Tab-separated table of C-alpha atoms in Angstrom:
chain	number	residue	atom	x	y	z
I	1	MET	CA	79.353	93.405	120.111
I	2	SER	CA	82.320	95.442	118.737
I	3	ARG	CA	81.885	99.265	118.986
I	4	THR	CA	82.833	101.841	116.446
I	5	SER	CA	85.775	104.154	117.160
I	6	SER	CA	85.474	107.928	116.869
I	7	HIS	CA	87.991	109.640	114.704
I	8	PHE	CA	88.413	112.198	117.283
I	9	CYS	CA	88.817	110.522	120.664
I	10	ASP	CA	86.998	107.215	120.813
I	11	LEU	CA	85.344	108.661	123.863
I	12	ASP	CA	81.973	110.037	122.747
I	13	LEU	CA	80.395	106.632	123.440
I	14	GLU	CA	80.767	106.819	127.074
I	15	GLU	CA	78.401	109.551	127.329
I	16	GLU	CA	75.791	107.277	125.592
I	17	GLU	CA	76.372	104.475	128.307
I	18	ARG	CA	76.513	106.711	131.494
I	19	ASP	CA	73.917	109.167	132.751
I	20	ASP	CA	76.263	112.187	132.876
I	21	THR	CA	75.583	113.067	129.137
I	22	CYS	CA	75.529	116.949	128.846
I	23	TYR	CA	73.536	117.424	125.785
I	24	ILE	CA	69.991	116.944	127.427
I	25	GLU	CA	68.256	120.077	127.514
I	26	GLU	CA	67.535	121.388	131.054
I	27	GLY	CA	65.779	124.654	132.024
I	28	GLY	CA	66.799	127.263	134.483
I	29	ILE	CA	70.651	126.323	134.604
I	30	LYS	CA	73.080	128.950	133.480
I	31	GLU	CA	76.672	128.961	133.422
I	32	GLY	CA	78.121	130.390	136.735
I	33	ASP	CA	74.982	129.374	138.776
I	34	GLU	CA	75.957	127.982	142.240
I	35	GLN	CA	72.715	126.375	142.888
I	36	HIS	CA	70.588	124.321	140.838
I	37	SER	CA	67.222	125.793	139.530
I	38	GLU	CA	64.054	124.091	140.669
I	39	GLN	CA	62.716	124.141	137.191
I	40	PRO	CA	62.368	120.424	136.077
I	41	PRO	CA	64.523	119.198	133.116
I	42	ILE	CA	63.033	119.030	129.732
I	43	LEU	CA	64.069	115.766	128.772
I	44	LYS	CA	64.391	114.878	125.089
I	45	LYS	CA	63.137	111.789	123.407
I	46	ARG	CA	66.076	109.361	123.353
I	47	VAL	CA	67.112	108.518	120.041
I	48	SER	CA	69.392	105.674	119.034
I	49	ARG	CA	72.816	106.398	117.963
I	50	LEU	CA	72.462	104.220	114.866
I	51	SER	CA	69.344	106.462	113.654
I	52	ILE	CA	71.548	109.561	114.288
I	53	ILE	CA	74.420	108.349	112.352
I	54	LEU	CA	72.435	106.852	109.297
I	55	LEU	CA	69.505	109.189	109.212
I	56	ASP	CA	69.287	112.343	111.541
I	57	GLN	CA	72.345	113.974	109.873
I	58	GLY	CA	70.298	114.902	106.901
I	59	LEU	CA	69.722	113.502	103.147
I	60	PHE	CA	71.719	116.255	101.568
I	61	THR	CA	75.021	116.211	103.473
I	62	VAL	CA	78.277	116.956	101.800
I	63	TYR	CA	79.237	113.385	102.385
I	64	LYS	CA	76.194	112.234	100.440
I	65	ARG	CA	76.388	114.667	97.673
I	66	LEU	CA	80.097	113.594	97.134
I	67	PHE	CA	79.006	109.885	97.117
I	68	VAL	CA	76.229	110.629	94.565
I	69	THR	CA	78.436	112.764	92.377
I	70	SER	CA	81.234	110.231	92.289
I	71	LEU	CA	78.790	107.349	91.510
I	72	PHE	CA	76.709	109.612	88.909
I	73	LEU	CA	79.990	110.492	86.888
I	74	ASN	CA	81.159	106.881	86.921
I	75	VAL	CA	77.560	105.828	85.736
I	76	ILE	CA	77.506	108.330	82.870
I	77	THR	CA	81.104	107.100	81.705
I	78	LEU	CA	79.923	103.448	81.962
I	79	VAL	CA	76.825	104.280	79.997
I	80	LEU	CA	78.706	106.025	77.210
I	81	ALA	CA	81.243	103.018	77.132
I	82	ALA	CA	78.519	100.458	76.754
I	83	THR	CA	76.778	102.351	74.032
I	84	GLY	CA	79.814	102.734	71.967
I	85	HIS	CA	80.157	106.470	72.478
I	86	PHE	CA	83.424	106.273	74.580
I	87	THR	CA	85.538	103.473	72.755
I	88	TYR	CA	88.689	104.124	75.043
I	89	ALA	CA	86.574	103.316	78.248
I	90	ARG	CA	85.067	100.258	76.563
I	91	ASN	CA	88.480	98.965	75.804
I	92	ARG	CA	89.928	99.760	79.131
I	93	ALA	CA	86.974	99.036	81.591
I	94	SER	CA	89.506	97.402	84.051
I	95	LEU	CA	91.806	100.533	83.944
I	96	PHE	CA	88.677	102.630	85.154
I	97	SER	CA	88.086	100.190	87.890
I	98	LEU	CA	91.612	100.587	89.122
I	99	ALA	CA	91.426	104.365	88.621
I	100	ASN	CA	88.471	104.228	91.187
I	101	ILE	CA	90.223	102.079	93.600
I	102	LEU	CA	93.434	104.461	93.414
I	103	VAL	CA	91.113	107.503	94.267
I	104	LEU	CA	89.367	105.583	97.114
I	105	THR	CA	92.515	104.567	98.474
I	106	LEU	CA	94.087	108.143	98.391
I	107	CYS	CA	90.957	109.297	100.228
I	108	ARG	CA	91.896	107.055	103.155
I	109	SER	CA	95.563	107.295	102.920
I	110	GLU	CA	96.709	109.126	106.245
I	111	ALA	CA	100.041	110.111	104.720
I	112	PHE	CA	98.404	111.605	101.570
I	113	LEU	CA	95.899	113.578	103.560
I	114	ARG	CA	98.384	114.687	105.896
I	115	LEU	CA	100.066	116.491	103.017
I	116	VAL	CA	96.666	117.646	101.702
I	117	PHE	CA	95.696	119.190	105.014
I	118	TYR	CA	99.171	120.752	105.588
I	119	LEU	CA	99.072	122.525	102.065
I	120	THR	CA	95.463	123.547	102.661
I	121	VAL	CA	96.159	125.255	105.995
I	122	ASN	CA	99.416	126.872	104.424
I	123	ILE	CA	97.708	128.068	101.290
I	124	LEU	CA	94.295	129.005	102.373
I	125	GLY	CA	95.005	130.020	105.969
I	126	HIS	CA	95.179	133.626	105.435
I	127	SER	CA	92.875	136.613	106.521
I	128	PHE	CA	92.497	137.642	102.916
I	129	VAL	CA	91.025	134.316	101.744
I	130	PRO	CA	87.162	134.594	101.836
I	131	LEU	CA	85.513	132.746	104.630
I	132	ARG	CA	83.111	131.101	102.348
I	133	ILE	CA	85.999	129.276	100.453
I	134	LYS	CA	87.466	128.136	103.852
I	135	ILE	CA	84.134	126.683	104.840
I	136	ALA	CA	83.643	124.877	101.537
I	137	VAL	CA	87.089	123.360	101.859
I	138	THR	CA	86.602	122.319	105.273
I	139	SER	CA	83.430	120.548	104.277
I	140	LEU	CA	84.893	118.851	101.401
I	141	LEU	CA	88.065	117.521	103.347
I	142	GLN	CA	85.755	116.342	106.336
I	143	SER	CA	83.481	114.525	103.772
I	144	LEU	CA	86.152	112.741	101.603
I	145	GLY	CA	84.490	109.330	102.837
I	146	GLY	CA	81.807	110.103	100.389
I	147	ILE	CA	84.245	110.141	97.461
I	148	HIS	CA	85.904	106.925	98.966
I	149	SER	CA	82.431	105.133	99.103
I	150	GLY	CA	81.271	106.240	95.689
I	151	CYS	CA	84.506	105.268	94.063
I	152	GLY	CA	84.094	101.803	95.786
I	153	VAL	CA	80.674	100.967	94.331
I	154	SER	CA	81.952	102.434	91.055
I	155	SER	CA	85.081	100.055	90.930
I	156	ILE	CA	82.657	97.180	91.301
I	157	ALA	CA	80.425	98.448	88.538
I	158	TRP	CA	83.451	98.872	86.192
I	159	LEU	CA	84.861	95.414	87.084
I	160	VAL	CA	81.535	93.799	86.532
I	161	TYR	CA	81.389	95.466	82.944
I	162	ALA	CA	84.889	94.433	82.215
I	163	LEU	CA	84.157	90.873	83.185
I	164	ALA	CA	81.080	90.856	81.155
I	165	LEU	CA	82.960	91.908	78.096
I	166	THR	CA	85.576	89.284	78.796
I	167	LEU	CA	83.112	86.580	78.928
I	168	LYS	CA	81.477	87.740	75.732
I	169	ASP	CA	84.847	87.163	74.054
I	170	ARG	CA	85.352	83.952	76.023
I	171	ASP	CA	87.166	82.230	73.189
I	172	ASN	CA	90.109	84.748	73.373
I	173	ALA	CA	90.008	84.930	77.194
I	174	PRO	CA	91.966	82.273	79.315
I	175	THR	CA	90.320	80.793	82.200
I	176	ALA	CA	92.955	81.942	84.660
I	177	ILE	CA	92.260	85.676	83.734
I	178	ILE	CA	88.494	85.130	84.155
I	179	ALA	CA	89.093	83.227	87.573
I	180	VAL	CA	91.255	85.963	88.869
I	181	ALA	CA	88.811	88.775	87.990
I	182	SER	CA	85.966	86.682	89.490
I	183	ALA	CA	87.934	86.407	92.686
I	184	ILE	CA	88.716	90.251	92.761
I	185	LEU	CA	85.048	90.937	92.007
I	186	SER	CA	84.081	88.575	95.034
I	187	LEU	CA	86.362	90.255	97.310
I	188	LEU	CA	85.362	93.721	96.425
I	189	CYS	CA	81.915	92.815	96.967
I	190	LEU	CA	82.559	91.461	100.331
I	191	THR	CA	84.511	94.603	101.427
I	192	SER	CA	81.571	96.710	100.454
I	193	LEU	CA	79.094	94.870	102.091
I	194	ALA	CA	81.173	94.962	105.392
I	195	ALA	CA	81.379	98.569	105.039
I	196	PHE	CA	77.694	98.800	104.915
I	197	PRO	CA	76.540	101.324	107.790
I	198	LEU	CA	74.587	98.808	109.695
I	199	VAL	CA	77.192	96.130	109.557
I	200	ARG	CA	80.100	98.705	110.289
I	201	HIS	CA	78.211	100.191	113.299
I	202	LEU	CA	77.055	97.105	115.033
I	203	HIS	CA	80.346	94.877	114.138
I	204	HIS	CA	83.010	97.350	113.751
I	205	ASN	CA	85.841	94.929	114.321
I	206	VAL	CA	84.337	92.615	111.711
I	207	PHE	CA	84.352	95.429	109.283
I	208	GLU	CA	87.751	96.462	110.000
I	209	ARG	CA	89.375	93.036	109.577
I	210	VAL	CA	87.379	92.094	106.407
I	211	HIS	CA	88.108	95.604	104.954
I	212	ARG	CA	91.828	94.967	105.594
I	213	PHE	CA	92.390	91.382	104.672
I	214	SER	CA	90.025	91.191	101.810
I	215	GLY	CA	91.610	94.539	100.570
I	216	TRP	CA	95.035	92.924	100.800
I	217	ALA	CA	93.935	89.813	99.151
I	218	ALA	CA	92.322	91.898	96.318
I	219	LEU	CA	95.359	93.844	95.815
I	220	GLY	CA	97.533	90.769	95.401
I	221	LEU	CA	95.056	89.468	92.823
I	222	VAL	CA	95.067	92.622	90.922
I	223	TRP	CA	98.787	92.086	90.513
I	224	ALA	CA	98.305	88.691	89.112
I	225	PHE	CA	95.380	90.070	86.961
I	226	ILE	CA	97.695	92.725	85.519
I	227	VAL	CA	100.635	90.243	85.055
I	228	LEU	CA	98.161	87.799	83.178
I	229	THR	CA	96.414	90.045	80.993
I	230	ILE	CA	99.498	92.061	79.920
I	231	SER	CA	101.703	88.669	79.259
I	232	TYR	CA	98.902	86.973	77.442
I	233	ASP	CA	98.818	86.908	73.579
I	234	PRO	CA	95.398	86.139	72.242
I	235	ILE	CA	96.722	85.395	68.674
I	236	THR	CA	99.151	82.538	69.951
I	237	ARG	CA	96.980	81.991	72.978
I	238	SER	CA	100.171	81.929	75.184
I	239	TYR	CA	102.013	83.886	77.672
I	240	THR	CA	105.030	85.865	76.555
I	241	ASP	CA	108.329	86.125	78.291
I	242	ASN	CA	109.170	89.928	77.899
I	243	LEU	CA	106.977	90.953	80.651
I	244	SER	CA	109.013	93.685	82.268
I	245	SER	CA	109.243	95.719	79.145
I	246	LYS	CA	105.491	95.527	78.739
I	247	LEU	CA	104.407	96.350	82.303
I	248	ILE	CA	106.240	99.644	82.492
I	249	LYS	CA	104.348	100.820	79.299
I	250	THR	CA	100.923	100.176	80.784
I	251	GLN	CA	98.838	102.503	82.649
I	252	GLU	CA	97.214	99.488	84.584
I	253	PHE	CA	100.786	98.821	86.103
I	254	TRP	CA	101.394	102.361	87.307
I	255	PHE	CA	97.988	102.700	88.735
I	256	THR	CA	98.335	99.425	90.633
I	257	LEU	CA	101.937	100.485	91.805
I	258	ALA	CA	100.303	103.877	93.118
I	259	ILE	CA	97.561	101.852	94.996
I	260	THR	CA	100.211	99.473	96.517
I	261	VAL	CA	102.452	102.356	97.659
I	262	ALA	CA	99.426	104.192	99.355
I	263	VAL	CA	98.479	100.831	101.113
I	264	VAL	CA	101.950	99.823	102.235
I	265	LEU	CA	103.437	103.275	103.379
I	266	PRO	CA	101.191	103.483	106.548
I	267	TRP	CA	102.296	99.990	107.567
I	268	LEU	CA	106.065	100.768	107.312
I	269	SER	CA	105.485	103.233	110.108
I	270	VAL	CA	104.167	100.678	112.585
I	271	ARG	CA	106.273	100.361	115.847
I	272	ARG	CA	105.951	98.784	119.183
I	273	VAL	CA	106.581	101.463	121.613
I	274	GLN	CA	106.833	101.933	125.471
I	275	VAL	CA	103.823	103.707	127.017
I	276	ASP	CA	102.947	104.990	130.580
I	277	VAL	CA	99.410	104.338	131.403
I	278	SER	CA	97.701	105.896	134.281
I	279	SER	CA	93.939	105.525	135.319
I	280	LEU	CA	92.421	108.872	136.055
I	281	SER	CA	89.322	107.025	137.199
I	282	GLY	CA	87.270	103.922	136.506
I	283	HIS	CA	86.117	105.650	133.416
I	284	ALA	CA	89.324	106.785	131.471
I	285	SER	CA	93.096	106.327	131.324
I	286	LEU	CA	95.875	108.611	130.346
I	287	ILE	CA	98.570	107.210	127.861
I	288	LYS	CA	101.982	108.777	127.587
I	289	PHE	CA	104.210	108.668	124.800
I	290	ARG	CA	107.531	110.049	124.074
I	291	GLY	CA	108.055	112.916	121.373
I	292	GLY	CA	106.224	116.186	120.742
I	293	VAL	CA	103.354	116.340	118.011
I	294	LYS	CA	101.810	119.325	116.375
I	295	SER	CA	98.282	120.546	117.466
I	296	GLY	CA	95.374	119.146	115.642
I	297	ILE	CA	96.845	115.821	114.995
I	298	LEU	CA	95.350	112.366	115.840
I	299	GLY	CA	97.016	109.102	116.258
I	300	ARG	CA	96.160	105.510	116.258
I	301	ILE	CA	97.116	102.662	118.625
I	302	SER	CA	96.602	98.897	118.951
I	303	PRO	CA	97.120	95.979	121.276
I	304	SER	CA	97.748	93.959	118.076
I	305	PRO	CA	98.494	95.459	114.696
I	306	LEU	CA	96.560	93.025	112.582
I	307	SER	CA	93.430	92.885	114.678
I	308	GLU	CA	92.137	96.465	115.511
I	309	TRP	CA	93.206	100.022	115.571
I	310	HIS	CA	91.759	102.810	117.784
I	311	ALA	CA	91.964	106.561	116.787
I	312	PHE	CA	92.452	109.206	119.636
I	313	GLY	CA	93.116	112.978	119.860
I	314	ILE	CA	96.751	113.823	120.896
I	315	ILE	CA	97.555	116.213	123.733
I	316	SER	CA	100.873	117.582	123.403
I	317	ASP	CA	102.966	120.782	123.806
I	318	GLY	CA	104.900	120.012	120.858
I	319	LYS	CA	108.172	119.482	122.629
I	320	THR	CA	109.027	116.184	124.170
I	321	SER	CA	106.130	114.134	124.829
I	322	HIS	CA	102.333	113.486	123.885
I	323	MET	CA	99.332	111.852	125.572
I	324	MET	CA	95.974	110.300	124.593
I	325	LEU	CA	92.891	110.569	126.790
I	326	ALA	CA	91.051	107.266	126.343
I	327	GLY	CA	87.638	106.641	127.720
I	328	ALA	CA	86.784	103.011	128.980
I	329	VAL	CA	84.227	102.256	126.468
I	330	GLY	CA	85.063	98.923	124.755
I	331	ASP	CA	87.111	95.794	125.614
I	332	PHE	CA	90.513	97.498	124.653
I	333	THR	CA	89.861	100.880	126.424
I	334	LYS	CA	88.512	99.129	129.564
I	335	SER	CA	91.654	96.747	129.539
I	336	LEU	CA	93.976	100.056	129.703
I	337	VAL	CA	92.258	100.792	133.161
I	338	SER	CA	92.019	97.390	134.425
I	339	LYS	CA	95.551	96.075	133.155
I	340	PRO	CA	97.543	98.909	131.944
I	341	PRO	CA	100.025	97.748	129.255
I	342	THR	CA	103.716	98.888	129.209
I	343	HIS	CA	103.825	98.688	125.374
I	344	LEU	CA	101.486	99.590	122.579
I	345	TRP	CA	101.686	99.366	118.674
I	346	VAL	CA	101.505	102.785	117.170
I	347	ARG	CA	101.564	104.219	113.702
I	348	THR	CA	104.359	107.070	113.908
I	349	VAL	CA	102.928	108.778	111.055
I	350	HIS	CA	100.031	110.644	112.664
I	351	PHE	CA	97.092	111.778	110.766
I	352	ALA	CA	95.062	115.211	110.358
I	353	GLY	CA	91.420	115.431	110.918
I	354	LEU	CA	88.873	118.300	111.146
I	355	PRO	CA	90.801	119.702	114.432
I	356	TYR	CA	93.837	120.323	112.105
I	357	LEU	CA	91.843	122.853	110.116
I	358	VAL	CA	91.405	125.124	113.267
I	359	ASN	CA	94.456	127.255	111.808
I	360	LEU	CA	92.587	127.839	108.566
I	361	TYR	CA	90.395	130.484	110.414
I	362	ASP	CA	91.145	133.547	112.312
I	363	LYS	CA	88.711	132.997	115.269
I	364	VAL	CA	87.404	129.772	116.192
I	365	LEU	CA	85.322	128.372	118.989
I	366	LEU	CA	86.045	124.906	120.041
I	367	VAL	CA	83.166	123.101	121.949
I	368	ALA	CA	83.902	119.816	123.718
I	369	THR	CA	81.834	117.762	126.139
I	370	GLY	CA	83.309	115.127	128.374
I	371	SER	CA	86.412	113.516	127.092
I	372	GLY	CA	86.267	115.084	123.784
I	373	ILE	CA	88.268	117.740	125.285
I	374	CYS	CA	91.532	115.680	124.389
I	375	VAL	CA	91.268	116.893	120.696
I	376	PHE	CA	91.533	120.572	121.654
I	377	LEU	CA	93.973	120.845	124.627
I	378	SER	CA	96.949	121.180	122.120
I	379	PHE	CA	95.682	124.456	120.823
I	380	LEU	CA	95.880	125.855	124.349
I	381	MET	CA	99.534	124.324	124.986
I	382	GLN	CA	101.004	125.456	121.651
I	383	GLN	CA	101.124	128.756	119.684
I	384	SER	CA	98.359	128.782	117.122
I	385	LYS	CA	97.807	130.942	114.034
I	386	ALA	CA	94.133	131.158	114.910
I	387	GLU	CA	92.564	132.903	117.946
I	388	VAL	CA	91.338	130.048	119.896
I	389	TYR	CA	88.250	130.068	122.331
I	390	LEU	CA	87.204	126.945	124.356
I	391	MET	CA	84.138	125.847	125.801
I	392	TRP	CA	84.155	122.379	127.859
I	393	VAL	CA	81.246	120.908	129.432
I	394	ALA	CA	81.828	117.861	131.593
I	395	LYS	CA	81.153	116.224	134.875
I	396	GLY	CA	83.474	116.042	137.945
I	397	LEU	CA	86.450	117.558	136.158
I	398	ASP	CA	89.022	116.775	138.854
I	399	ASP	CA	87.604	113.512	139.749
I	400	ASN	CA	87.197	112.156	136.162
I	401	PHE	CA	89.992	113.818	134.278
I	402	GLY	CA	92.693	114.574	136.883
I	403	SER	CA	94.673	117.412	137.679
I	404	GLU	CA	97.010	116.982	134.732
I	405	ILE	CA	94.388	117.607	132.184
I	406	VAL	CA	92.493	120.328	134.200
I	407	ASN	CA	95.691	122.267	134.946
I	408	ARG	CA	96.352	122.492	131.238
I	409	ILE	CA	93.404	124.580	130.855
I	410	LYS	CA	94.011	126.611	133.988
I	411	ASP	CA	97.599	127.354	132.707
I	412	TYR	CA	96.146	128.808	129.460
I	413	PRO	CA	97.269	132.521	129.600
I	414	HIS	CA	94.195	133.774	127.893
I	415	GLN	CA	91.384	132.679	130.558
I	416	ASP	CA	88.891	135.054	129.140
I	417	ARG	CA	88.716	132.883	126.147
I	418	VAL	CA	87.762	129.759	128.209
I	419	ILE	CA	84.304	128.624	129.484
I	420	VAL	CA	84.173	125.552	131.609
I	421	HIS	CA	80.975	124.133	132.793
I	422	ASP	CA	81.225	121.197	135.443
I	423	THR	CA	77.779	119.687	135.310
I	424	ALA	CA	78.320	118.075	138.797
I	425	ILE	CA	78.330	121.541	140.095
I	426	LEU	CA	76.264	123.443	137.827
I	427	GLY	CA	73.899	120.986	136.351
I	428	ARG	CA	73.318	119.956	133.070
I	429	PRO	CA	73.195	122.960	130.501
I	430	ASN	CA	71.681	123.358	127.057
I	431	VAL	CA	75.024	122.972	125.051
I	432	SER	CA	73.660	123.989	122.002
I	433	GLU	CA	72.318	127.528	123.269
I	434	MET	CA	75.589	127.893	125.215
I	435	SER	CA	77.674	127.297	121.930
I	436	VAL	CA	75.535	129.746	119.910
I	437	LYS	CA	75.888	132.479	122.693
I	438	ALA	CA	79.594	131.789	123.089
I	439	SER	CA	80.013	132.072	119.215
I	440	LYS	CA	78.325	135.284	119.263
I	441	LYS	CA	80.321	136.676	122.298
I	442	PHE	CA	83.613	135.655	120.924
I	443	GLU	CA	82.730	136.751	117.167
I	444	ALA	CA	83.945	133.349	116.082
I	445	GLN	CA	84.117	132.578	112.348
I	446	VAL	CA	83.309	129.126	112.935
I	447	VAL	CA	82.349	126.495	115.722
I	448	ILE	CA	84.079	123.074	115.722
I	449	VAL	CA	82.413	120.581	118.236
I	450	THR	CA	83.517	117.135	119.478
I	451	SER	CA	80.616	115.272	121.389
I	452	ASN	CA	78.519	112.084	120.969
I	453	PRO	CA	76.538	111.854	117.602
I	454	GLU	CA	73.424	113.562	119.049
I	455	GLY	CA	75.308	116.264	120.909
I	456	SER	CA	77.547	117.216	117.839
I	457	ARG	CA	74.218	117.339	115.690
I	458	ASP	CA	72.521	119.601	117.927
I	459	VAL	CA	75.380	122.034	118.474
I	460	VAL	CA	75.974	122.180	114.578
I	461	ASN	CA	72.463	122.660	113.671
I	462	ALA	CA	71.885	125.393	116.427
I	463	CYS	CA	75.157	127.378	115.252
I	464	LYS	CA	74.012	127.227	111.730
I	465	ALA	CA	70.476	128.181	112.320
I	466	SER	CA	71.957	131.287	114.131
I	467	GLY	CA	74.217	131.976	111.137
I	468	VAL	CA	77.513	130.689	112.353
I	469	PRO	CA	79.228	127.891	110.391
I	470	ALA	CA	79.801	124.745	112.428
I	471	PHE	CA	81.559	121.483	112.004
I	472	GLY	CA	81.442	118.177	114.078
I	473	PRO	CA	82.487	114.672	113.665
I	474	ILE	CA	80.335	112.907	110.984
I	475	TRP	CA	79.892	109.221	110.548
I	476	ASP	CA	82.832	107.936	108.053
I	477	SER	CA	84.572	111.382	108.406
């Protein structure tokens, strides 16, 4: 069975498989205690990871609201077109399908989103910008997957409508155009089914490959569809020769060109690079690369570029090198420990995620459990616009993470802003309660947490209940 990758570190899964998770509530243990309390642990009922991802994050999350909004707007427009109240959309149904595909592609374009995140931080990352605006923008950027999914379903609906109109006028539509449109529709349906949460979670590698190769095949067929429809003359029932002059005058051509550029651009940055992989313990490995990277940036690596990609947080001082901390969770990450490679495939255009938005705020509390520390360490190693506070809860710091990681925290000049809780010494704490107390103590504007799904959910809910905005990794973030 394949396992899904975290957008942060690909590490939160290890806490689910080992008995050193630190989000189980226990009574009587406080930070700094040298002895364990005799009070028995208050064990919470074990909830499956899948139920947390699909159901336990709430029915009215920003992601789901964006999904419904995107779908609703398209349905309204489609109804207006079908009832004759929007003639332009009725006559250009395939264009509306392409428009949805363009939007969903941009919502997943790492180069485009890197620019969006950069502009967001530089425009809104000032003290005079109201906090509620920053919170709203953070919620939106974290949940763009909702727009991606909504436009995906909508693109299929528009293509079905376009195909239905074509079949209705069968006498003026050549078989080739109908066949290509039907093939595109089939591939889009297959891609959407592979992205269904249950399939995506249980068979992530299947989802990734179907999404990639079906998407590429569909894009190729879209070009064929555009060429055929533009060059076909229904009056003479033949294909014209002056194709180029017609293409550049059509919106369909420019939309398809934009989609193609967005899809191809990340692959132009793929390189096979030399790496230095060391095993910190049997549970994790440290991968070192050349070149400094800005704090808050994430990267992708792969043993084979056409098979699978894994996202990890990047640790860097921003100068000459950077590192990734990989938990031994799936086949690939376990192989990093058992058979350390000398080269890996990377995308040299790194992408921005939730951690990048730290500099949007003035005071931020970063909460990490286990190997989730990797996404936050760069903020301790580089100068940051925000006043950064850190709370790290993990087991056996030196044994499991090594001195190189631990020393990065010890070298942070503002030790009064750091809370480190080693569960091997101090026992398992209530991380949610600790996070609330720390956020109040440091007067943080926002809390950003990276943990397993249940841990992230508990911290976010506890902080919000106490009046402190909080964000953590969400499914399809």
